[in-house]
Short mmCIF file of C-alpha atoms in Angstrom, two decimals:
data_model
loop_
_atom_site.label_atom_id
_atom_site.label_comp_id
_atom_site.label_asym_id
_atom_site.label_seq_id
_atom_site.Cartn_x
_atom_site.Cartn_y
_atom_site.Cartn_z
CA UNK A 219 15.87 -2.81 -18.18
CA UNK A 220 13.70 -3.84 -21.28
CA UNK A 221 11.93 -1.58 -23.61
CA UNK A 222 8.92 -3.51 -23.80
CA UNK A 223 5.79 -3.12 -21.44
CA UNK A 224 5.05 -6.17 -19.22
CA UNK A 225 1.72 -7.57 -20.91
CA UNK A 226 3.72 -7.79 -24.17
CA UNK A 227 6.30 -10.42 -22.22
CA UNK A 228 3.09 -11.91 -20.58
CA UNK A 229 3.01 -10.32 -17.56
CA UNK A 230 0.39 -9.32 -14.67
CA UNK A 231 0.18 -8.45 -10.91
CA UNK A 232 -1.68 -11.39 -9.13
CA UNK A 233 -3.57 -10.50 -6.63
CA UNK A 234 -2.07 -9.68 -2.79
CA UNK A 235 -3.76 -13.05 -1.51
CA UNK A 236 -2.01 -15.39 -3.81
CA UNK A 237 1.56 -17.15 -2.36
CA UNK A 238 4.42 -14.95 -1.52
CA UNK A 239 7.67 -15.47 -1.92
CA UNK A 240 8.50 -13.03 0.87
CA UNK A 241 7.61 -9.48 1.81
CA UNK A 242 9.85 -6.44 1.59
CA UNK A 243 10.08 -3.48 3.63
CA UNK A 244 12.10 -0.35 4.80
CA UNK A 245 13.69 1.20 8.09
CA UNK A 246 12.91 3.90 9.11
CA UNK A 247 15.66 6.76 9.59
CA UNK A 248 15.56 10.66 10.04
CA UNK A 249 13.96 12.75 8.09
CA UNK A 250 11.01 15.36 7.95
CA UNK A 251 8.61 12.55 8.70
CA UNK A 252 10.03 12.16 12.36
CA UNK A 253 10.68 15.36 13.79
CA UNK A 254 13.06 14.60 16.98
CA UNK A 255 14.65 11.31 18.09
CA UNK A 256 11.23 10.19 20.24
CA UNK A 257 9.19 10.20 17.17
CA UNK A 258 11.70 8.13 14.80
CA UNK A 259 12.31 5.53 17.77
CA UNK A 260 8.37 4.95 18.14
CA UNK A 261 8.49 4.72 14.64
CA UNK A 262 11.16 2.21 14.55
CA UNK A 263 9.25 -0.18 17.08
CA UNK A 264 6.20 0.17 14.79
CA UNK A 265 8.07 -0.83 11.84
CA UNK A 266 9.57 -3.79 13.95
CA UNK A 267 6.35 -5.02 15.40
CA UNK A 268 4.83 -5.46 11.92
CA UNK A 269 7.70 -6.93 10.73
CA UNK A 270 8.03 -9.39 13.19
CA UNK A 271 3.78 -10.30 12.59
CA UNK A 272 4.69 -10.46 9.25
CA UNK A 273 7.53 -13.09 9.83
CA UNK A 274 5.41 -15.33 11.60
CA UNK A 275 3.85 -15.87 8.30
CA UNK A 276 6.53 -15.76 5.59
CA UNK A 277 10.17 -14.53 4.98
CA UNK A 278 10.95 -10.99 5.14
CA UNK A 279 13.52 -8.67 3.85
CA UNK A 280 14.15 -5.35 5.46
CA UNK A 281 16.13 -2.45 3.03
CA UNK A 282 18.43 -0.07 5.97
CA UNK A 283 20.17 2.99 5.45
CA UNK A 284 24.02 2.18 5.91
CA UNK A 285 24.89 2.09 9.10
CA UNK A 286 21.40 1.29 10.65
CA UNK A 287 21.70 -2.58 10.82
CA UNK A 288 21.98 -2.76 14.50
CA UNK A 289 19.05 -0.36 15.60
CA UNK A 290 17.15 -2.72 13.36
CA UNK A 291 18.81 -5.95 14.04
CA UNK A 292 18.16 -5.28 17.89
CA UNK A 293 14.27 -4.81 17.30
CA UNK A 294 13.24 -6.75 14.33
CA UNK A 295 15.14 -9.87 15.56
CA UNK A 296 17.56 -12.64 13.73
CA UNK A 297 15.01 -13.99 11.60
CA UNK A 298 14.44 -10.89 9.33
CA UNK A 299 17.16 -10.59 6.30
CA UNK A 300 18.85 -7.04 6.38
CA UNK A 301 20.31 -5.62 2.89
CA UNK A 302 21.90 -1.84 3.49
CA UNK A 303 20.91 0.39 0.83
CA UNK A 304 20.16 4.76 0.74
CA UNK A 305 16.60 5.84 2.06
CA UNK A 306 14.79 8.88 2.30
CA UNK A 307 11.66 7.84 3.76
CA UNK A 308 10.23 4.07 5.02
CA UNK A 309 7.16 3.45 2.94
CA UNK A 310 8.23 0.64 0.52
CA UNK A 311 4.74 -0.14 -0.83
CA UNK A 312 5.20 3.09 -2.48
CA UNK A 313 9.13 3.68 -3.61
CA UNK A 314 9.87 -0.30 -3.93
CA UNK A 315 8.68 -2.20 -7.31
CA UNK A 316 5.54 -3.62 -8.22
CA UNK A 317 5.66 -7.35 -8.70
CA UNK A 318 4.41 -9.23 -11.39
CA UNK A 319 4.53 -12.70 -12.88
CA UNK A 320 3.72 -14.65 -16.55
CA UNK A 321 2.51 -18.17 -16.80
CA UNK A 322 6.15 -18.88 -17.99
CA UNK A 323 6.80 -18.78 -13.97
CA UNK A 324 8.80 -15.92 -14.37
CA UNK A 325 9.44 -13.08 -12.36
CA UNK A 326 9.39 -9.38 -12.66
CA UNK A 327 9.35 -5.21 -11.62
CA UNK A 328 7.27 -2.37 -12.34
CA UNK A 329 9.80 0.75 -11.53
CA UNK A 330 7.10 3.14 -11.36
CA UNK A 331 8.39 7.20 -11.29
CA UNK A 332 8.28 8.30 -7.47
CA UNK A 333 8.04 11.96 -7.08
CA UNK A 334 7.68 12.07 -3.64
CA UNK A 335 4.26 11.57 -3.39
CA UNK A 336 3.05 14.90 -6.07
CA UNK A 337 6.37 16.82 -5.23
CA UNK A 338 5.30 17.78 -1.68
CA UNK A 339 7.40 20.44 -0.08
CA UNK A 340 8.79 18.06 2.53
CA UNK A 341 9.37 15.42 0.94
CA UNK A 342 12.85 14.42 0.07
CA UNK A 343 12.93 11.39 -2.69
CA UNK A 344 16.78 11.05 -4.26
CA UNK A 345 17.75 7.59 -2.48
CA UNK A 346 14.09 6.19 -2.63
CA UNK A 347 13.20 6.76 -6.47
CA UNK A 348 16.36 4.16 -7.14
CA UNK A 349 14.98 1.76 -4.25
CA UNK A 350 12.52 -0.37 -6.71
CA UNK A 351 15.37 -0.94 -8.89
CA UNK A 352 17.56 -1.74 -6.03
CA UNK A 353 14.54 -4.00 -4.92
CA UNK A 354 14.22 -5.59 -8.40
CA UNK A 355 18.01 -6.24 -8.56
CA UNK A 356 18.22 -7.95 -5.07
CA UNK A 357 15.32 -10.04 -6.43
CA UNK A 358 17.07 -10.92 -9.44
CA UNK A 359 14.13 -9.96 -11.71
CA UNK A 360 13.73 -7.58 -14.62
CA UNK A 361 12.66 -4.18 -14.25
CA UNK A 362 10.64 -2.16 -16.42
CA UNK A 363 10.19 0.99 -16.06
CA UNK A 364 7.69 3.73 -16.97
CA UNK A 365 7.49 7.39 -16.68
CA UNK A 366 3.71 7.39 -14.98
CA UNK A 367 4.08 8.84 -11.34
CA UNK A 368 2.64 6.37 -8.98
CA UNK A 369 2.93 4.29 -6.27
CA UNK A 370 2.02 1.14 -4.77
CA UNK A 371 -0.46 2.16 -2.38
CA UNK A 372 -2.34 3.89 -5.49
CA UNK A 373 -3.78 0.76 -6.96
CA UNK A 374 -5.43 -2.39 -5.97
CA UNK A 375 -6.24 -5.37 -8.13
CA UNK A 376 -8.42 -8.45 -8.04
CA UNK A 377 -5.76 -10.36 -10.34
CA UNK A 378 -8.30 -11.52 -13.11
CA UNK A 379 -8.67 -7.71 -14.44
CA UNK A 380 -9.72 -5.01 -12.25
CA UNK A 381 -7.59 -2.36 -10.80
CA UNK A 382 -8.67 0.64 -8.23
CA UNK A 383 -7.57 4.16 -9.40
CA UNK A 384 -7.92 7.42 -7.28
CA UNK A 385 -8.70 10.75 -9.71
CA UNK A 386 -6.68 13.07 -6.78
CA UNK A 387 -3.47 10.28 -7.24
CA UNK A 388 -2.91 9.51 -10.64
CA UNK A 389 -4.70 12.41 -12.44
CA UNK A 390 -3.29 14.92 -9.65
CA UNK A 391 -1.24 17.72 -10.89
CA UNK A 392 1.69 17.05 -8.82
CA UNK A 393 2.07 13.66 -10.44
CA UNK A 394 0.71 13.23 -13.96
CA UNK A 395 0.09 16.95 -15.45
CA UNK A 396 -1.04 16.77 -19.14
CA UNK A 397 -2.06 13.00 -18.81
CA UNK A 398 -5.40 12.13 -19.94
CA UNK A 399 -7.63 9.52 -18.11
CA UNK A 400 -7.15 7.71 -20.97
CA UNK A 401 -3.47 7.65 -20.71
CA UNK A 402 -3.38 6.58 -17.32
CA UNK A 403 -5.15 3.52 -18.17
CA UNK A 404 -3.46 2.66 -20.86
CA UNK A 405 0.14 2.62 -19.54
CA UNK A 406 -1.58 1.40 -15.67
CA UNK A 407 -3.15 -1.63 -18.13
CA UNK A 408 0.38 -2.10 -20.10
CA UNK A 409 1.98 -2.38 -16.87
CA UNK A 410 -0.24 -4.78 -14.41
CA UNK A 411 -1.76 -6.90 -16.83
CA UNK A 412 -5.34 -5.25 -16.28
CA UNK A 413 -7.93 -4.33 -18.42
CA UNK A 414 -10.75 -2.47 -16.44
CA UNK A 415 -10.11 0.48 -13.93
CA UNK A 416 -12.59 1.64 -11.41
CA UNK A 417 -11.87 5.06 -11.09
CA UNK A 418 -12.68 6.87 -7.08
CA UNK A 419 -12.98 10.13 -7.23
CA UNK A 420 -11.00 10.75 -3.52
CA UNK A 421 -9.58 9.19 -0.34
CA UNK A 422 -9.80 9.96 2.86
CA UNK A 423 -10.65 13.27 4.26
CA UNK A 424 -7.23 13.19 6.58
CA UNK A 425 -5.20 12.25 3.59
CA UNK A 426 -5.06 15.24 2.24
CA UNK A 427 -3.02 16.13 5.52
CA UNK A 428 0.48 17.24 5.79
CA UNK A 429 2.29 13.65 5.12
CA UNK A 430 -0.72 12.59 3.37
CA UNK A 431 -0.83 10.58 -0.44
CA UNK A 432 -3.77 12.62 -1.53
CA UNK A 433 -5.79 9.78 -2.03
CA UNK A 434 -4.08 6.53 -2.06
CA UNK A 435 -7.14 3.67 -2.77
CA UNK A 436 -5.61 1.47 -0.33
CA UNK A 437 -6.59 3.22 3.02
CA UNK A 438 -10.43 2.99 1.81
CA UNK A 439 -11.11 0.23 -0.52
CA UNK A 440 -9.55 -3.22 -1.62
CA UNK A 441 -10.51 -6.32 -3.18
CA UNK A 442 -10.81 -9.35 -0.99
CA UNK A 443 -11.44 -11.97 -3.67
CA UNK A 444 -12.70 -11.08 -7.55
CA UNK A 445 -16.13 -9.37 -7.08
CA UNK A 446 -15.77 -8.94 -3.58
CA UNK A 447 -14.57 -5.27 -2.69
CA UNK A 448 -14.15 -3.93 1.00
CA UNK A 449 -14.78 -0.43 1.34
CA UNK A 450 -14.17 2.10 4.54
CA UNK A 451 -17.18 3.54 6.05
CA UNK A 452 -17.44 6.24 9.02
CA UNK A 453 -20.22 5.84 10.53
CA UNK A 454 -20.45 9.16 12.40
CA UNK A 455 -21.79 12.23 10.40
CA UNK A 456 -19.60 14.39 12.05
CA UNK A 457 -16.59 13.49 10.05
CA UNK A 458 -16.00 14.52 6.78
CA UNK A 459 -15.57 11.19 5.44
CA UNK A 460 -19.65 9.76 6.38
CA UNK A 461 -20.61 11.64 3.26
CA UNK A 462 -17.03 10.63 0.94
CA UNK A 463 -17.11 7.07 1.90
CA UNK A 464 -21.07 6.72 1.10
CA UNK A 465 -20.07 8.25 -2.36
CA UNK A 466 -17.35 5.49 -2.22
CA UNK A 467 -19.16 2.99 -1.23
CA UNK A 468 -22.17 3.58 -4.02
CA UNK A 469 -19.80 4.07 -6.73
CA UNK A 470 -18.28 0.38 -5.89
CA UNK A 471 -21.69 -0.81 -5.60
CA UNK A 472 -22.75 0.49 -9.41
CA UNK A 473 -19.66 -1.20 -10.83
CA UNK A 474 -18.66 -4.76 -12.50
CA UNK A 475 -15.47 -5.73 -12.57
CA UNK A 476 -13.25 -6.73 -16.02
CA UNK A 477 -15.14 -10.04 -15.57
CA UNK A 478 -18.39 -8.14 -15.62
CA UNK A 479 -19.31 -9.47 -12.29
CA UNK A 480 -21.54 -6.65 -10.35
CA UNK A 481 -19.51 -6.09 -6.82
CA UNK A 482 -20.37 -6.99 -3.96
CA UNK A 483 -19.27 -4.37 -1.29
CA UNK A 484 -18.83 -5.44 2.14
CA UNK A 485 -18.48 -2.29 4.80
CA UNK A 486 -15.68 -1.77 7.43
CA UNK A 487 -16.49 0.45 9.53
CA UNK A 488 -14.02 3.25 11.09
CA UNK A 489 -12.66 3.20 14.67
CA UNK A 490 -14.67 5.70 16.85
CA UNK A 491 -12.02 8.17 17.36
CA UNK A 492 -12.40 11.10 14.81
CA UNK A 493 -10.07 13.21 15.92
CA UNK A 494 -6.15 13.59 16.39
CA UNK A 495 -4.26 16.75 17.80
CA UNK A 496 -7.05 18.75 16.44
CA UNK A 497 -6.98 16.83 13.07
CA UNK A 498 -9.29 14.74 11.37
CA UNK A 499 -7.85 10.74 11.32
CA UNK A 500 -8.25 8.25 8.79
CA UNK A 501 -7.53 5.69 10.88
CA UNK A 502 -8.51 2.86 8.12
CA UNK A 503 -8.99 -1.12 8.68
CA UNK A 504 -9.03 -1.49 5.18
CA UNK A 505 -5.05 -0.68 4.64
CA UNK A 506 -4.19 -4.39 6.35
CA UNK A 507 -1.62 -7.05 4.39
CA UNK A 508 -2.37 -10.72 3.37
CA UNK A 509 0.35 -12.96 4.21
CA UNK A 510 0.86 -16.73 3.61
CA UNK A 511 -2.10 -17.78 5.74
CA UNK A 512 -2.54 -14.76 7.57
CA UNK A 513 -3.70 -11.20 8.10
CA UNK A 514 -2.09 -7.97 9.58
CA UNK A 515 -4.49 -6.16 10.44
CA UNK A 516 -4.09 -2.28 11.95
CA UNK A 517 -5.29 -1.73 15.56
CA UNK A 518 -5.73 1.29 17.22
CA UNK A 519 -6.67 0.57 20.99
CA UNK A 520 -10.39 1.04 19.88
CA UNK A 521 -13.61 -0.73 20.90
CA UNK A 522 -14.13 -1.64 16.84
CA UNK A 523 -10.75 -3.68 16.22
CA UNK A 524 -12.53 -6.77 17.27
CA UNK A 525 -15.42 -6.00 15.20
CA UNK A 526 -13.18 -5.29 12.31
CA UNK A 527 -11.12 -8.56 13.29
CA UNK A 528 -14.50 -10.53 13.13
CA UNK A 529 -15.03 -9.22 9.23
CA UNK A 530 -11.68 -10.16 8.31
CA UNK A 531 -11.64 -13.93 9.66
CA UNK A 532 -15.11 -13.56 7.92
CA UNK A 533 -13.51 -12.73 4.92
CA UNK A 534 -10.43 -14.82 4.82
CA UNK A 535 -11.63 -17.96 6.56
CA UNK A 536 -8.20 -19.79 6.19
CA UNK A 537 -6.51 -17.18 7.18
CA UNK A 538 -5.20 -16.13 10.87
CA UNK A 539 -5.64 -12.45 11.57
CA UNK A 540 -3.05 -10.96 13.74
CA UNK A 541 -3.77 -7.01 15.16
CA UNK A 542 -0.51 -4.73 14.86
CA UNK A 543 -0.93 -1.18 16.78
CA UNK A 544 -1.16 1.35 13.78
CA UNK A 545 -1.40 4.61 15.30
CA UNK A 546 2.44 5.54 15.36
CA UNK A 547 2.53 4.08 11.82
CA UNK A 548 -0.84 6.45 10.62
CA UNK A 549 0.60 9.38 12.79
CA UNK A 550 3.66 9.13 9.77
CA UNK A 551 1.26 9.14 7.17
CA UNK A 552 -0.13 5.65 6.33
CA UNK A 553 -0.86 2.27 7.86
CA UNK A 554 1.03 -1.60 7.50
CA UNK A 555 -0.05 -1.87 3.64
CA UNK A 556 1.90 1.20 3.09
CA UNK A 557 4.93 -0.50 4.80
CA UNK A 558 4.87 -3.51 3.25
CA UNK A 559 5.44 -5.19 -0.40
CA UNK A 560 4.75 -8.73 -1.50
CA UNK A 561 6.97 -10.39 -3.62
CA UNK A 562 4.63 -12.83 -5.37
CA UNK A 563 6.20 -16.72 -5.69
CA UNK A 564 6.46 -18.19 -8.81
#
């Protein structure tokens, strides 16, 4: 571990669309997020169908709990590198490190604090606030590490500057009490190389649920080239999020990036389901992962994944978009950017 911040050694967090060396995720195992056996083996084939799309497209490293090799070995397939380490919980975006790279062509870690996304009551976080150092070690890089609370699904960056904040996330009480806006940025900026934050003021109505983030940016808004921002829209008034992601949406619109290019906001809109076992969704297109030369894109069975597929090979013309079922993956609290990492090549 070094003392100094990144940007002082030269480093940044490129953007998700430049190369990867490969991606890194985690495998699911019990705990409060699955409640009985049929929930954490519907999890597990989720978990194995993205990381299978995702090995079509680049190498992939998979982090197990100790004695969990074969469950994953017999779904994920020979081609996926297994490393056996402690785990709480499966969302590496969030408890593995945050990547970054100098012009030197060097390599390392942010080791963000994990809390457990705000301390929630059941959420247990002992093996996974050591997994981005366990990450950063396997990857040979160096880690530095900060006492911020955040996570990986809390920020998105264009890679010349800008990075998306969330108030509710990094200015929440369970994560940052006592920190000033101001401080944020600073040590977010000290960190990822950035020098501009666009500040949201929420997420998603149904992240504010039971295994919700409370407002990661990355289920309703990311950048899909500098000055280019996609947003989430719901098009139906009767959900709670028509009137947040208009708010969203004209907040991007009103902003210029660190560049001080005006963005330009392109729309995604929502599946048409609103509802889940009585419970507002936030089923989200937006929380998809670039890959060398492709795009994993959530589906839900829904009339608008082709629609959304359309915006996306739009979007990323040299790209091939490949649609992952999402729903078993959302029902745990987030979609395939949650589960996945890049490890940026360098």
């Amino acid at each position: 571990m070094t003392t100094n911040k990144p940007t002082a050694d030269g480093f940044r967090m490129p953007a998700e669309w430049t190369p990867h060396e490969r991606t890194w995720m985690a495998w699911p195992s019990p705990n409060p997020t699955f409640t009985n056996e049929r929930e954490l083996a519907e999890a597990r084939e989720a978990w194995g169908a993205v990381a299978r799309a995702v090995r079509s497209y680049e190498p992939v490293t998979l982090v197990v709990s100790p004695g969990d090799a074969d469950s994953a070995r017999a779904i994920v397939g020979e081609d996926v590198q297994l490393v056996e380490r402690e785990l709480d919980d499966a969302w590496m975006r969030d408890i593995g490190p945050t990547f970054v790279t100098n012009e030197a062509g060097e390599l390392a870690a942010v080791d963000w604090t994990f809390n457990g996304w705000g301390a929630q009551e059941w959420a247990r976080w002992d093996h996974d606030e050591k997994i981005a150092r366990h990450v950063s070690d396997l990857a040979g890089t160096r880690t530095y590490s900060t006492r911020l609370v955040n996570e990986g699904g809390a920020i998105h960056v264009d890679g010349e500057g800008t990075v998306l904040l969330t108030d509710t996330v990094q200015l929440g009480e369970g994560r940052n009490p006592g920190w000033t806006r101001q401080e944020v940025e600073a040590e977010i900026h000290a960190h990822l190389g950035t020098t501009k934050a666009i500040w949201l003021p929420y997420g998603l109505a149904g992240d504010y649920g039971t295994y919700g983030t409370q407002g990661h940016v990355d289920i309703v808004a990311a950048f899909a080239r500098p000055g280019v921002v996609m947003v989430h829209t719901q098009p139906d008034p009767a959900h709670p999020d028509h009137e947040r992601c208009k708010t969203i949406a004209a907040i991007l619109r009103a902003s210029t990036d660190a560049r001080g290019r005006q963005l330009e906001v392109v729309e995604v809109p929502a599946p048409t389901v609103l509802e889940e076992d009585g419970e507002w969704v936030d089923y989200s297109y937006i929380n998809h992962y670039l890959c060398n030369g492709g795009v994993v894109l959530c589906a839900f069975d829904d009339p608008r994944d082709e629609e959304a597929a359309e915006i996306f090979r739009g979007l990323f013309p040299e790209r091939t978009v490949t649609l992952v079922d999402a729903r078993t993956i959302f029902a745990g609290g987030g979609g395939i950017h949650c589960i996945t990492q890049q490890q940026p090549k360098v």
